[in-house]
């Protein structure tokens, strides 16, 4: 089965593919049956270029950039990489939580700039207590649940919001507006769909307590980014952000702000997790080649 990949994926699993070409998507290809194109929008315009396509193997659990309905209409299957990146993504979300609440980046800057001990540094340089504070999780799926487990180790009170309620000790359901106003830290873990786009709206951001923190390792468009920038510029809240609406572009206003920690969409970015994701992609490609059921089809 001829696979077109826009890049080689990391890890040894990749070597199991026999008929793979590394090239950009730049014109019609009648021979390509499977596509691996991290970060690329896959819509009708792209599908038109690949009349023999059978599979889009998405390198990631979120597949909002793939028009699944358009694929389905053409008989093209779509797979993703659920499960293998939950721990890494929750680790990063918790790292952003800690870094933002304890002002890690500001502290690092202070030490490196040689200003530790100057009059500015003697002014109060205080973060916010993490242990015992309240975390609000928006989207209690695999990654949100992994976040909740980490929070328990920090003796946090854990609130959650999602469509279906779970009956688990230590997890308190809240309507989203209540969660926004009751939490010290809100961490977003929902998939991006037409229903969840802009879920964390300007009105909901305004519900956050003074001094609260928003953590987003899911998708930028879940949050009204303009409203978030306004809140951050006011200094009322802080944020740890791994994802943005127009990646790799980041709102310039954020660069000058001390109350935001920024990372470049690295939730799944560990050697181990990216290798495991490659294994899932490759296993799906090999299953498709053999005519066997796909491991992780979406829907
Ligand atoms: C990226 C992610 O897909 O899994 C997801 O949904 O956002 C990430 O794992 C990954 O960076 C590959 O593009």
PDB file of C-alpha atoms in Angstrom, residues 28-220:
ATOM      1  CA  UNK A  28      -2.513  15.091  -7.752  1.00  0.00           C
ATOM      2  CA  UNK A  29      -1.338  11.577  -6.853  1.00  0.00           C
ATOM      3  CA  UNK A  30      -3.237   8.642  -8.296  1.00  0.00           C
ATOM      4  CA  UNK A  31      -1.100   5.999  -6.564  1.00  0.00           C
ATOM      5  CA  UNK A  32      -1.367   7.095  -2.928  1.00  0.00           C
ATOM      6  CA  UNK A  33      -3.668   4.952  -0.766  1.00  0.00           C
ATOM      7  CA  UNK A  34      -2.824   6.238   2.710  1.00  0.00           C
ATOM      8  CA  UNK A  35      -1.899   9.669   3.993  1.00  0.00           C
ATOM      9  CA  UNK A  36       0.071  10.699   7.095  1.00  0.00           C
ATOM     10  CA  UNK A  37       0.118  14.485   7.300  1.00  0.00           C
ATOM     11  CA  UNK A  38       0.567  15.848  10.851  1.00  0.00           C
ATOM     12  CA  UNK A  39      -0.946  19.282  11.285  1.00  0.00           C
ATOM     13  CA  UNK A  40      -2.329  19.505   7.728  1.00  0.00           C
ATOM     14  CA  UNK A  41      -5.959  20.317   7.076  1.00  0.00           C
ATOM     15  CA  UNK A  42      -7.522  17.358   5.244  1.00  0.00           C
ATOM     16  CA  UNK A  43     -10.628  18.544   3.421  1.00  0.00           C
ATOM     17  CA  UNK A  44     -12.307  18.090   0.039  1.00  0.00           C
ATOM     18  CA  UNK A  45      -9.604  20.121  -1.716  1.00  0.00           C
ATOM     19  CA  UNK A  46      -6.898  17.730  -0.445  1.00  0.00           C
ATOM     20  CA  UNK A  47      -9.009  14.599  -0.935  1.00  0.00           C
ATOM     21  CA  UNK A  48      -9.548  15.616  -4.580  1.00  0.00           C
ATOM     22  CA  UNK A  49      -5.790  15.152  -5.097  1.00  0.00           C
ATOM     23  CA  UNK A  50      -5.860  11.503  -3.954  1.00  0.00           C
ATOM     24  CA  UNK A  51      -8.516   9.540  -5.881  1.00  0.00           C
ATOM     25  CA  UNK A  52      -7.144   6.164  -4.644  1.00  0.00           C
ATOM     26  CA  UNK A  53      -7.018   7.186  -0.971  1.00  0.00           C
ATOM     27  CA  UNK A  54      -8.338   4.631   1.555  1.00  0.00           C
ATOM     28  CA  UNK A  55      -6.943   5.857   4.855  1.00  0.00           C
ATOM     29  CA  UNK A  56      -5.989   9.074   6.623  1.00  0.00           C
ATOM     30  CA  UNK A  57      -3.846   8.009   9.606  1.00  0.00           C
ATOM     31  CA  UNK A  58      -3.871  11.003  11.955  1.00  0.00           C
ATOM     32  CA  UNK A  59      -0.787  11.481  14.132  1.00  0.00           C
ATOM     33  CA  UNK A  60      -2.583  12.623  17.268  1.00  0.00           C
ATOM     34  CA  UNK A  61      -5.724  11.945  19.243  1.00  0.00           C
ATOM     35  CA  UNK A  62      -7.447  15.173  18.196  1.00  0.00           C
ATOM     36  CA  UNK A  63      -8.550  15.145  14.568  1.00  0.00           C
ATOM     37  CA  UNK A  64     -10.420  18.434  14.267  1.00  0.00           C
ATOM     38  CA  UNK A  65      -8.273  19.366  11.254  1.00  0.00           C
ATOM     39  CA  UNK A  66      -9.622  16.341   9.343  1.00  0.00           C
ATOM     40  CA  UNK A  67     -13.004  16.694   7.649  1.00  0.00           C
ATOM     41  CA  UNK A  68     -14.206  13.246   8.706  1.00  0.00           C
ATOM     42  CA  UNK A  69     -17.573  13.627   6.941  1.00  0.00           C
ATOM     43  CA  UNK A  70     -15.832  14.448   3.655  1.00  0.00           C
ATOM     44  CA  UNK A  71     -13.591  11.389   4.118  1.00  0.00           C
ATOM     45  CA  UNK A  72     -16.541   9.167   4.916  1.00  0.00           C
ATOM     46  CA  UNK A  73     -18.442  10.386   1.850  1.00  0.00           C
ATOM     47  CA  UNK A  74     -15.549   9.101  -0.280  1.00  0.00           C
ATOM     48  CA  UNK A  75     -15.073   5.844   1.615  1.00  0.00           C
ATOM     49  CA  UNK A  76     -11.809   7.072   3.160  1.00  0.00           C
ATOM     50  CA  UNK A  77     -11.275   5.830   6.723  1.00  0.00           C
ATOM     51  CA  UNK A  78      -9.700   7.963   9.437  1.00  0.00           C
ATOM     52  CA  UNK A  79      -7.681   6.754  12.427  1.00  0.00           C
ATOM     53  CA  UNK A  80      -6.193   8.619  15.394  1.00  0.00           C
ATOM     54  CA  UNK A  81      -3.853   7.782  18.302  1.00  0.00           C
ATOM     55  CA  UNK A  82      -5.939   7.631  21.494  1.00  0.00           C
ATOM     56  CA  UNK A  83      -4.652   6.332  24.820  1.00  0.00           C
ATOM     57  CA  UNK A  84      -0.904   6.497  24.340  1.00  0.00           C
ATOM     58  CA  UNK A  85      -0.525  10.223  24.985  1.00  0.00           C
ATOM     59  CA  UNK A  86      -2.740  10.728  28.027  1.00  0.00           C
ATOM     60  CA  UNK A  87       0.052  10.698  30.611  1.00  0.00           C
ATOM     61  CA  UNK A  88       2.397  12.968  28.646  1.00  0.00           C
ATOM     62  CA  UNK A  89      -0.341  15.509  27.971  1.00  0.00           C
ATOM     63  CA  UNK A  90      -1.569  15.508  31.579  1.00  0.00           C
ATOM     64  CA  UNK A  91       2.053  15.848  32.733  1.00  0.00           C
ATOM     65  CA  UNK A  92       2.442  18.959  30.579  1.00  0.00           C
ATOM     66  CA  UNK A  93      -0.857  20.401  31.793  1.00  0.00           C
ATOM     67  CA  UNK A  94       0.288  19.901  35.371  1.00  0.00           C
ATOM     68  CA  UNK A  95       3.694  21.364  34.560  1.00  0.00           C
ATOM     69  CA  UNK A  96       1.979  24.480  33.156  1.00  0.00           C
ATOM     70  CA  UNK A  97      -0.228  24.624  36.246  1.00  0.00           C
ATOM     71  CA  UNK A  98       2.809  24.522  38.528  1.00  0.00           C
ATOM     72  CA  UNK A  99       4.904  26.837  36.370  1.00  0.00           C
ATOM     73  CA  UNK A 100       2.179  29.461  36.220  1.00  0.00           C
ATOM     74  CA  UNK A 101       1.024  29.266  39.834  1.00  0.00           C
ATOM     75  CA  UNK A 102       4.605  29.296  41.189  1.00  0.00           C
ATOM     76  CA  UNK A 103       5.903  31.849  38.626  1.00  0.00           C
ATOM     77  CA  UNK A 104       8.680  29.545  37.462  1.00  0.00           C
ATOM     78  CA  UNK A 105       9.540  31.356  34.250  1.00  0.00           C
ATOM     79  CA  UNK A 106       9.662  34.736  35.940  1.00  0.00           C
ATOM     80  CA  UNK A 107      11.910  33.254  38.606  1.00  0.00           C
ATOM     81  CA  UNK A 108      14.194  31.723  36.008  1.00  0.00           C
ATOM     82  CA  UNK A 109      14.402  35.076  34.175  1.00  0.00           C
ATOM     83  CA  UNK A 110      15.238  36.828  37.412  1.00  0.00           C
ATOM     84  CA  UNK A 111      18.119  34.497  38.194  1.00  0.00           C
ATOM     85  CA  UNK A 112      19.531  34.517  34.658  1.00  0.00           C
ATOM     86  CA  UNK A 113      19.318  38.287  34.303  1.00  0.00           C
ATOM     87  CA  UNK A 114      21.437  38.761  37.416  1.00  0.00           C
ATOM     88  CA  UNK A 115      18.644  40.716  39.077  1.00  0.00           C
ATOM     89  CA  UNK A 116      18.200  38.378  42.028  1.00  0.00           C
ATOM     90  CA  UNK A 117      18.849  40.531  45.039  1.00  0.00           C
ATOM     91  CA  UNK A 118      18.159  43.871  43.367  1.00  0.00           C
ATOM     92  CA  UNK A 119      15.519  46.133  44.810  1.00  0.00           C
ATOM     93  CA  UNK A 120      12.947  44.844  42.326  1.00  0.00           C
ATOM     94  CA  UNK A 121      13.521  41.296  43.422  1.00  0.00           C
ATOM     95  CA  UNK A 122      13.086  42.211  47.045  1.00  0.00           C
ATOM     96  CA  UNK A 123       9.562  43.357  46.291  1.00  0.00           C
ATOM     97  CA  UNK A 124       7.077  40.557  46.962  1.00  0.00           C
ATOM     98  CA  UNK A 125       7.617  37.766  44.483  1.00  0.00           C
ATOM     99  CA  UNK A 126       4.904  35.453  45.540  1.00  0.00           C
ATOM    100  CA  UNK A 127       3.130  32.694  43.681  1.00  0.00           C
ATOM    101  CA  UNK A 128      -0.069  30.918  44.603  1.00  0.00           C
ATOM    102  CA  UNK A 129      -0.364  27.727  46.666  1.00  0.00           C
ATOM    103  CA  UNK A 130      -1.037  24.629  44.550  1.00  0.00           C
ATOM    104  CA  UNK A 131      -1.460  22.022  47.296  1.00  0.00           C
ATOM    105  CA  UNK A 132      -4.994  22.144  48.641  1.00  0.00           C
ATOM    106  CA  UNK A 133      -6.306  24.487  45.941  1.00  0.00           C
ATOM    107  CA  UNK A 134      -9.273  23.751  43.657  1.00  0.00           C
ATOM    108  CA  UNK A 135      -8.858  22.424  40.123  1.00  0.00           C
ATOM    109  CA  UNK A 136     -11.685  22.570  37.583  1.00  0.00           C
ATOM    110  CA  UNK A 137     -11.348  20.087  34.736  1.00  0.00           C
ATOM    111  CA  UNK A 138     -13.303  20.810  31.557  1.00  0.00           C
ATOM    112  CA  UNK A 139     -13.635  17.479  29.733  1.00  0.00           C
ATOM    113  CA  UNK A 140     -13.100  14.409  31.892  1.00  0.00           C
ATOM    114  CA  UNK A 141     -11.963  12.009  29.191  1.00  0.00           C
ATOM    115  CA  UNK A 142      -8.741  10.025  29.302  1.00  0.00           C
ATOM    116  CA  UNK A 143      -6.478  13.087  29.557  1.00  0.00           C
ATOM    117  CA  UNK A 144      -8.772  14.976  31.935  1.00  0.00           C
ATOM    118  CA  UNK A 145      -8.927  11.907  34.177  1.00  0.00           C
ATOM    119  CA  UNK A 146      -5.126  11.632  34.138  1.00  0.00           C
ATOM    120  CA  UNK A 147      -5.032  15.293  35.200  1.00  0.00           C
ATOM    121  CA  UNK A 148      -7.426  14.524  38.072  1.00  0.00           C
ATOM    122  CA  UNK A 149      -5.128  11.726  39.291  1.00  0.00           C
ATOM    123  CA  UNK A 150      -2.176  14.111  39.343  1.00  0.00           C
ATOM    124  CA  UNK A 151      -4.234  16.706  41.227  1.00  0.00           C
ATOM    125  CA  UNK A 152      -5.059  14.185  43.934  1.00  0.00           C
ATOM    126  CA  UNK A 153      -1.351  13.841  44.676  1.00  0.00           C
ATOM    127  CA  UNK A 154      -1.370  17.567  45.394  1.00  0.00           C
ATOM    128  CA  UNK A 155      -4.394  17.202  47.677  1.00  0.00           C
ATOM    129  CA  UNK A 156      -6.434  19.398  45.359  1.00  0.00           C
ATOM    130  CA  UNK A 157     -10.201  19.536  45.363  1.00  0.00           C
ATOM    131  CA  UNK A 158     -11.238  18.414  41.876  1.00  0.00           C
ATOM    132  CA  UNK A 159     -14.313  19.741  40.065  1.00  0.00           C
ATOM    133  CA  UNK A 160     -15.195  18.603  36.567  1.00  0.00           C
ATOM    134  CA  UNK A 161     -17.567  19.487  33.785  1.00  0.00           C
ATOM    135  CA  UNK A 162     -18.583  17.324  30.852  1.00  0.00           C
ATOM    136  CA  UNK A 163     -21.808  16.121  29.263  1.00  0.00           C
ATOM    137  CA  UNK A 164     -21.981  12.802  31.091  1.00  0.00           C
ATOM    138  CA  UNK A 165     -21.551  12.646  34.839  1.00  0.00           C
ATOM    139  CA  UNK A 166     -19.303  10.119  36.515  1.00  0.00           C
ATOM    140  CA  UNK A 167     -19.831   8.670  39.933  1.00  0.00           C
ATOM    141  CA  UNK A 168     -16.317   8.658  41.314  1.00  0.00           C
ATOM    142  CA  UNK A 169     -15.267   9.618  44.813  1.00  0.00           C
ATOM    143  CA  UNK A 170     -13.285  12.832  44.913  1.00  0.00           C
ATOM    144  CA  UNK A 171     -14.701  14.224  41.669  1.00  0.00           C
ATOM    145  CA  UNK A 172     -17.402  16.871  41.951  1.00  0.00           C
ATOM    146  CA  UNK A 173     -19.603  17.730  38.971  1.00  0.00           C
ATOM    147  CA  UNK A 174     -20.227  21.413  38.231  1.00  0.00           C
ATOM    148  CA  UNK A 175     -22.147  23.208  35.520  1.00  0.00           C
ATOM    149  CA  UNK A 176     -19.514  24.975  33.433  1.00  0.00           C
ATOM    150  CA  UNK A 177     -20.317  28.479  34.715  1.00  0.00           C
ATOM    151  CA  UNK A 178     -20.067  27.274  38.311  1.00  0.00           C
ATOM    152  CA  UNK A 179     -16.826  25.455  37.626  1.00  0.00           C
ATOM    153  CA  UNK A 180     -15.359  28.663  36.170  1.00  0.00           C
ATOM    154  CA  UNK A 181     -16.238  30.642  39.294  1.00  0.00           C
ATOM    155  CA  UNK A 182     -15.407  27.949  41.875  1.00  0.00           C
ATOM    156  CA  UNK A 183     -11.923  26.846  40.713  1.00  0.00           C
ATOM    157  CA  UNK A 184      -8.504  28.323  41.374  1.00  0.00           C
ATOM    158  CA  UNK A 185      -7.221  26.629  38.217  1.00  0.00           C
ATOM    159  CA  UNK A 186      -9.308  25.635  35.194  1.00  0.00           C
ATOM    160  CA  UNK A 187      -7.683  23.075  32.891  1.00  0.00           C
ATOM    161  CA  UNK A 188      -9.225  22.389  29.490  1.00  0.00           C
ATOM    162  CA  UNK A 189      -9.219  18.827  28.109  1.00  0.00           C
ATOM    163  CA  UNK A 190     -12.174  18.709  25.704  1.00  0.00           C
ATOM    164  CA  UNK A 191     -11.961  17.780  22.024  1.00  0.00           C
ATOM    165  CA  UNK A 192     -12.520  20.616  19.532  1.00  0.00           C
ATOM    166  CA  UNK A 193     -15.833  20.128  17.737  1.00  0.00           C
ATOM    167  CA  UNK A 194     -18.400  22.589  16.324  1.00  0.00           C
ATOM    168  CA  UNK A 195     -20.170  22.320  19.715  1.00  0.00           C
ATOM    169  CA  UNK A 196     -17.092  23.024  21.859  1.00  0.00           C
ATOM    170  CA  UNK A 197     -15.585  25.825  19.744  1.00  0.00           C
ATOM    171  CA  UNK A 198     -15.441  28.970  21.901  1.00  0.00           C
ATOM    172  CA  UNK A 199     -16.738  27.018  24.930  1.00  0.00           C
ATOM    173  CA  UNK A 200     -14.581  29.103  27.248  1.00  0.00           C
ATOM    174  CA  UNK A 201     -16.224  32.323  26.102  1.00  0.00           C
ATOM    175  CA  UNK A 202     -15.579  35.921  27.121  1.00  0.00           C
ATOM    176  CA  UNK A 203     -18.504  35.701  29.557  1.00  0.00           C
ATOM    177  CA  UNK A 204     -17.128  32.518  31.105  1.00  0.00           C
ATOM    178  CA  UNK A 205     -13.588  33.902  31.389  1.00  0.00           C
ATOM    179  CA  UNK A 206     -15.100  36.830  33.285  1.00  0.00           C
ATOM    180  CA  UNK A 207     -16.431  34.317  35.837  1.00  0.00           C
ATOM    181  CA  UNK A 208     -12.892  33.267  36.836  1.00  0.00           C
ATOM    182  CA  UNK A 209     -11.849  34.405  40.288  1.00  0.00           C
ATOM    183  CA  UNK A 210      -9.264  37.158  40.603  1.00  0.00           C
ATOM    184  CA  UNK A 211      -5.894  35.432  40.562  1.00  0.00           C
ATOM    185  CA  UNK A 212      -7.227  32.252  38.929  1.00  0.00           C
ATOM    186  CA  UNK A 213      -5.282  30.379  36.250  1.00  0.00           C
ATOM    187  CA  UNK A 214      -6.414  28.911  32.940  1.00  0.00           C
ATOM    188  CA  UNK A 215      -4.434  25.957  31.552  1.00  0.00           C
ATOM    189  CA  UNK A 216      -5.024  24.846  27.966  1.00  0.00           C
ATOM    190  CA  UNK A 217      -3.258  21.838  26.444  1.00  0.00           C
ATOM    191  CA  UNK A 218      -6.243  20.824  24.284  1.00  0.00           C
ATOM    192  CA  UNK A 219      -7.037  23.175  21.396  1.00  0.00           C
ATOM    193  CA  UNK A 220      -6.729  26.957  21.209  1.00  0.00           C
TER     194      UNK A 220
END
